[in-house]
Coordinates of C-alpha atoms and ligand atoms in Angstrom, one line a residue:
M27 CA 1.7 -9.5 -16.3
S28 CA 5.0 -9.0 -15.1
T29 CA 6.0 -9.6 -11.2
K30 CA 8.1 -6.1 -9.3
I31 CA 10.1 -6.7 -6.7
A32 CA 11.7 -3.5 -5.1
L33 CA 15.6 -3.5 -4.1
A34 CA 16.0 -1.9 -0.6
G35 CA 19.1 -1.2 1.0
N36 CA 21.6 1.2 3.0
P37 CA 24.6 2.0 0.8
N38 CA 27.4 -0.8 0.3
C39 CA 24.6 -3.2 1.8
G40 CA 25.7 -5.3 -0.9
K41 CA 23.0 -4.5 -3.5
T42 CA 24.5 -3.6 -7.0
T43 CA 26.3 -7.7 -5.9
M44 CA 23.3 -9.2 -5.6
F45 CA 21.5 -7.1 -8.2
N46 CA 24.1 -8.0 -10.4
D47 CA 23.7 -11.5 -9.2
L48 CA 19.6 -11.7 -10.1
T49 CA 19.7 -10.1 -13.0
G50 CA 22.6 -10.9 -15.0
S51 CA 23.2 -9.4 -18.1
N52 CA 19.4 -8.7 -18.4
Q53 CA 20.1 -5.3 -16.9
Y54 CA 18.5 -1.6 -18.3
V55 CA 20.1 1.2 -16.7
G56 CA 18.7 5.4 -17.1
N57 CA 18.0 8.0 -14.8
W58 CA 15.1 8.1 -12.5
P59 CA 12.4 10.9 -14.1
G60 CA 14.2 14.6 -13.9
V61 CA 16.9 13.7 -12.0
T62 CA 20.4 12.2 -12.6
V63 CA 20.5 9.8 -10.5
E64 CA 21.1 6.0 -12.4
K65 CA 18.2 4.0 -12.3
K66 CA 18.5 -0.1 -12.7
E67 CA 16.2 -2.5 -13.4
G68 CA 16.4 -6.0 -14.6
R69 CA 15.0 -9.3 -15.0
L70 CA 15.0 -12.1 -12.9
K71 CA 17.8 -15.0 -14.4
G72 CA 15.4 -17.7 -15.1
E73 CA 12.6 -16.2 -15.0
P74 CA 11.5 -12.9 -17.2
D75 CA 8.7 -12.6 -15.6
V76 CA 9.8 -10.9 -12.1
V77 CA 11.2 -7.5 -12.8
I78 CA 13.5 -6.4 -10.6
Q79 CA 13.7 -2.9 -9.4
D80 CA 17.2 -1.1 -8.0
L81 CA 16.5 1.8 -5.8
P82 CA 18.6 4.4 -4.8
G83 CA 20.6 3.0 -1.4
I84 CA 19.4 5.2 1.9
Y85 CA 19.9 5.1 5.4
S86 CA 15.9 6.0 6.0
L87 CA 13.1 7.7 4.3
S88 CA 12.9 10.8 5.2
P89 CA 12.8 14.3 3.0
Y90 CA 15.9 15.0 3.3
T91 CA 17.8 13.5 0.5
L92 CA 16.7 13.3 -3.2
E93 CA 17.4 9.3 -3.5
E94 CA 15.8 9.3 0.1
V95 CA 12.1 10.8 -2.1
I96 CA 13.1 8.6 -5.2
A97 CA 13.4 5.7 -3.1
R98 CA 9.8 6.1 -1.3
G99 CA 8.3 7.7 -3.8
Y100 CA 8.3 4.7 -5.9
L101 CA 7.7 2.4 -3.0
V102 CA 4.3 4.7 -2.3
N103 CA 3.2 5.8 -5.6
Q104 CA 4.4 3.2 -8.6
R105 CA 3.5 0.4 -5.4
P106 CA 6.6 -3.0 -6.5
D107 CA 4.6 -6.3 -5.7
A108 CA 7.5 -6.6 -3.0
I109 CA 10.2 -6.1 -1.1
L110 CA 13.5 -7.6 -0.8
N111 CA 15.0 -5.5 1.4
I112 CA 19.1 -6.6 2.0
V113 CA 20.3 -6.3 5.7
D114 CA 23.7 -5.5 6.0
A115 CA 24.3 -8.3 8.7
T116 CA 27.4 -6.7 10.3
N117 CA 25.9 -3.6 10.4
I118 CA 22.5 -4.7 11.7
E119 CA 22.1 -1.7 14.1
R120 CA 21.8 0.6 11.4
N121 CA 20.5 -1.3 8.9
L122 CA 17.4 -2.1 11.0
Y123 CA 16.3 2.0 11.0
L124 CA 15.3 1.7 7.0
T125 CA 14.0 -1.8 7.8
T126 CA 11.5 -0.8 10.2
Q127 CA 10.3 2.3 8.0
L128 CA 10.0 0.3 5.2
A129 CA 7.3 -2.7 7.2
E130 CA 5.4 0.8 7.5
L131 CA 4.0 0.8 3.4
G132 CA 1.6 -1.9 3.5
I133 CA 4.1 -4.1 0.9
P134 CA 5.0 -7.4 1.8
M135 CA 8.5 -8.2 1.9
I136 CA 11.2 -9.9 2.8
V137 CA 15.0 -9.4 4.2
A138 CA 18.1 -10.5 2.8
L139 CA 20.6 -11.2 6.1
N140 CA 23.2 -10.1 3.7
M141 CA 27.5 -11.0 4.8
I142 CA 26.4 -13.1 6.6
D143 CA 29.4 -15.2 5.1
V144 CA 31.3 -12.3 7.5
T145 CA 28.9 -12.8 10.7
R146 CA 29.7 -16.6 10.5
K147 CA 33.4 -16.0 10.4
N148 CA 32.9 -14.2 13.7
G149 CA 31.0 -15.9 15.4
D150 CA 28.1 -14.3 15.0
K151 CA 24.6 -15.7 16.6
I152 CA 21.7 -14.8 14.4
D153 CA 18.0 -15.3 15.5
L154 CA 16.2 -15.6 12.0
R155 CA 13.0 -16.8 13.3
K156 CA 12.8 -14.4 16.0
L157 CA 14.0 -11.6 14.5
G158 CA 11.3 -12.1 11.2
E159 CA 8.4 -12.6 13.5
A160 CA 9.5 -9.2 15.7
L161 CA 9.6 -7.4 11.9
G162 CA 6.5 -9.5 10.9
C163 CA 8.6 -10.5 7.5
E164 CA 11.1 -13.7 6.7
V165 CA 14.8 -13.1 7.0
V166 CA 16.6 -15.5 4.6
E167 CA 20.7 -15.3 5.4
T168 CA 22.7 -14.6 2.1
S169 CA 25.6 -13.8 1.2
A170 CA 25.4 -11.9 -2.5
L171 CA 29.2 -12.2 -2.8
R172 CA 29.2 -15.7 -3.2
G173 CA 25.8 -16.8 -4.7
E174 CA 24.5 -18.0 -1.6
G175 CA 20.8 -17.6 -1.5
S176 CA 20.3 -14.7 -3.5
R177 CA 18.1 -16.7 -6.0
E178 CA 16.5 -18.1 -3.2
V179 CA 15.6 -14.7 -1.5
A180 CA 14.6 -13.7 -4.9
R181 CA 12.0 -16.2 -5.7
K182 CA 10.8 -16.0 -2.1
A183 CA 10.2 -11.9 -2.6
A184 CA 8.6 -13.2 -5.8
M185 CA 5.9 -15.4 -4.3
L186 CA 4.9 -12.3 -2.1
A187 CA 3.7 -10.8 -5.0
G188 CA -0.7 -10.7 -4.3
K189 CA -0.5 -11.0 -0.6
K190 CA -1.2 -9.8 2.4
A191 CA 1.6 -7.6 4.0
G192 CA 3.0 -8.7 7.3
E193 CA 2.0 -7.0 10.9
P194 CA 4.5 -3.7 11.1
P195 CA 6.9 -3.8 14.5
H196 CA 5.2 -2.6 17.2
V197 CA 8.3 0.3 17.4
F198 CA 6.3 3.3 19.9
A199 CA 5.0 3.4 23.2
G200 CA 1.4 3.2 23.8
S201 CA 0.6 7.2 23.5
V202 CA 2.4 7.6 20.3
E203 CA 0.2 4.3 19.0
H204 CA -2.7 6.5 20.5
A205 CA -1.6 9.5 18.9
L206 CA -0.9 7.8 15.7
A207 CA -4.2 5.7 15.6
H208 CA -5.6 9.4 15.6
I209 CA -4.4 10.5 12.5
E210 CA -5.3 7.4 10.6
D211 CA -8.5 7.3 11.7
L212 CA -8.5 11.3 10.1
I213 CA -6.9 10.7 7.4
T214 CA -8.4 7.4 5.9
H215 CA -12.6 9.3 6.8
R216 CA -13.4 6.7 10.0
D217 CA -14.4 8.7 12.1
G218 CA -17.1 10.2 9.1
Q219 CA -16.2 13.7 7.9
E220 CA -16.7 14.6 4.9
A221 CA -15.1 12.3 2.1
V222 CA -12.3 14.0 0.7
H223 CA -10.8 12.0 -2.6
H224 CA -6.8 11.8 -3.4
H225 CA -5.3 11.5 -6.6
H226 CA -2.9 9.7 -6.7
A227 CA 0.5 9.3 -9.8
D228 CA -1.8 6.2 -11.1
G229 CA -5.8 8.2 -11.7
S230 CA -6.9 6.7 -8.8
R231 CA -9.4 7.6 -6.4
H232 CA -9.8 6.3 -2.8
E233 CA -13.4 6.1 -2.4
G234 CA -14.5 7.3 1.2
G235 CA -11.2 8.4 2.9
I236 CA -7.6 10.2 1.3
V237 CA -5.1 7.9 1.8
P238 CA -5.6 4.0 1.0
D239 CA -6.1 1.9 4.2
H240 CA -2.5 0.2 3.6
L241 CA -0.4 3.7 3.5
A242 CA -2.9 5.0 6.4
R243 CA 0.3 3.9 8.9
W244 CA 3.0 5.5 6.9
Y245 CA 1.5 8.6 6.1
A246 CA -0.1 8.4 9.6
I247 CA 3.5 8.6 11.6
K248 CA 4.9 11.0 8.5
L249 CA 2.3 13.7 9.4
F250 CA 3.2 13.5 12.3
E251 CA 6.8 13.8 11.3
R252 CA 5.5 16.9 10.2
D253 CA 7.0 16.1 6.7
E254 CA 6.2 18.9 4.4
K255 CA 7.2 17.0 1.0
V256 CA 3.7 15.0 2.5
R257 CA 2.2 17.5 3.9
E258 CA 2.1 18.9 0.7
E259 CA 1.3 16.2 -1.3
L260 CA -2.1 14.6 1.1
N261 CA -3.3 19.0 0.4
L262 CA -5.1 18.2 3.8
P263 CA -7.9 20.9 4.6
D264 CA -8.0 22.4 7.8
G265 CA -10.5 20.9 9.9
I266 CA -8.5 17.5 9.8
K267 CA -5.0 19.6 9.8
D268 CA -5.5 21.6 12.5
A269 CA -6.8 18.3 14.1
I270 CA -3.1 16.5 13.3
E271 CA -1.8 19.9 14.9
S272 CA -3.6 19.5 18.0
T273 CA -2.7 15.6 18.6
I274 CA 1.1 16.3 17.5
K275 CA 1.3 18.4 20.0
D276 CA -1.0 17.1 23.0
C277 CA 2.4 14.3 22.3
E278 CA 5.1 16.0 22.4
A279 CA 3.6 18.1 25.7
E280 CA 3.3 14.9 27.1
M281 CA 6.8 13.1 26.1
D282 CA 8.3 16.4 26.3
D283 CA 10.2 16.7 23.3
D284 CA 9.0 16.6 19.4
A285 CA 7.6 15.0 17.5
E286 CA 10.2 13.9 14.7
S287 CA 13.3 13.3 17.5
I288 CA 10.1 11.3 19.5
I289 CA 9.9 9.1 16.4
T290 CA 13.3 8.7 15.9
N291 CA 14.6 7.9 19.2
Q292 CA 11.9 4.8 19.8
R293 CA 12.7 3.3 16.3
Y294 CA 16.6 3.6 18.0
A295 CA 15.4 2.3 21.1
Y296 CA 13.2 -0.2 19.4
I297 CA 15.8 -1.6 17.5
N298 CA 18.0 -1.9 20.1
R299 CA 16.0 -4.0 21.9
L300 CA 15.6 -6.5 18.7
V301 CA 19.5 -6.4 18.3
S302 CA 19.7 -7.4 21.8
T303 CA 17.2 -10.2 21.8
C304 CA 18.4 -11.8 18.9
V305 CA 21.8 -11.4 17.6
K306 CA 24.4 -12.6 20.1
K307 CA 27.9 -11.3 19.2
G308 CA 31.4 -13.6 18.8
R309 CA 34.5 -12.7 18.0
P310 CA 34.0 -8.1 18.9
K311 CA 34.0 -5.9 15.4
G312 CA 37.5 -5.8 14.4
A313 CA 39.0 -8.0 16.4
L314 CA 42.0 -9.9 14.8
T315 CA 41.9 -14.0 14.7
Ligands
BGO208 C1 34.0 -4.4 -2.6 N1 29.8 -10.9 2.0 C2 31.1 -10.1 1.7 N2 31.9 -10.4 2.5 N3 31.0 -9.8 0.9 C3 30.1 -8.4 -0.3 C4 28.1 -9.0 -0.5 C5 28.4 -10.4 0.7 O1 27.3 -11.1 1.4 N4 28.3 -8.5 -0.7 C6 28.8 -7.3 -0.8 N5 29.8 -7.1 -0.6 P1 28.0 -3.5 -2.9 P2 26.2 -1.3 -2.3 C7 35.1 -4.2 -2.2 O2 33.5 -3.7 -3.0 O3 27.1 -4.5 -3.6 C8 30.8 -6.4 -0.8 O4 26.6 -0.1 -2.2 C9 36.4 -3.4 -2.4 N6 36.0 -3.4 -3.8 O5 31.8 -7.3 -2.6 O6 28.9 -2.5 -4.2 C10 31.4 -5.9 -2.0 O7 25.6 -1.6 -4.0 C11 37.9 -4.1 -1.7 O8 33.0 -4.3 -1.8 O9 27.2 -2.5 -1.7 C12 31.3 -5.0 -2.1 O10 24.6 -1.5 -2.0 C13 38.0 -4.9 -1.4 O11 30.6 -5.7 -0.3 C14 30.7 -4.3 -0.9 C15 36.6 -4.9 0.1 O12 28.7 -3.9 -1.7 C16 29.7 -3.7 -0.9 C17 35.4 -5.6 -0.8 C18 37.3 -2.4 -4.5

């Protein structure tokens, strides 16, 4: 059985450069099922048992673009052994938005902090250890353009196969975490409700609950956001739907904001705090030498 690594990142993070560097000519190009979005996979050079699955470049795992739906569908239903998340170090705030969402999928992850040649040149200082501790995964510096760190990060990603995913970052405030915990209970049958079996694309059934435990946080957040695609997919019984809706409404009243904005704003606030503790900018972006 081969090890499957998913390459995920924002558009322009250097994903294509990294993919080409890792796979060379061992590439297979097709389309994602039913759509004309390009699907590329390839074998890691020198390690034919490791398959690298390229995902569309995306900013978020929301249900609003075809690329995002393809990427999250793959991550949730096909479950790669590990995620290699490429983060453009020169655009770290924006790129970490997706990273916080990927970390909620319960899949082992490693971050390639790419374009590190550029941030070095700018004199930026990035505390990799602190960043990794907060994100619950290792962070490795790479320059895909120069082939620096790429093989190392891919080999480390492959070694994550079969391991437990890291602790997801503590992004949300207490009242939101409280609501999420309640939703998790409702959808994993931890509160003694009658079991409902959710059938997954791979035909597996999850005994005694609606979603598997490793995906509980992901689904709880998406349900809290009232993600229409996830609501359709799970097709929950009315009693659970109503209990979730009243949990969301309580939290919205307390926070005086709508659920989707609460999640988005708290992600940005978390990332701002994280970047301000982990990154010391050298020269301002765009400044001349
Ligand atoms: C152009 N360091 C540096 N300095 N550049 C990098 C690195 C890195 O580590 N990694 C990638 N790039 P894609 P997506 C370009 O194409 O892989 C560069 O969307 C140019 N092109 O070379 O395409 C990479 O697949 C003219 O740059 O990203 C590419 O994720 C002038 O980042 C760009 C300058 O990489 C995006 C750059 C005609």
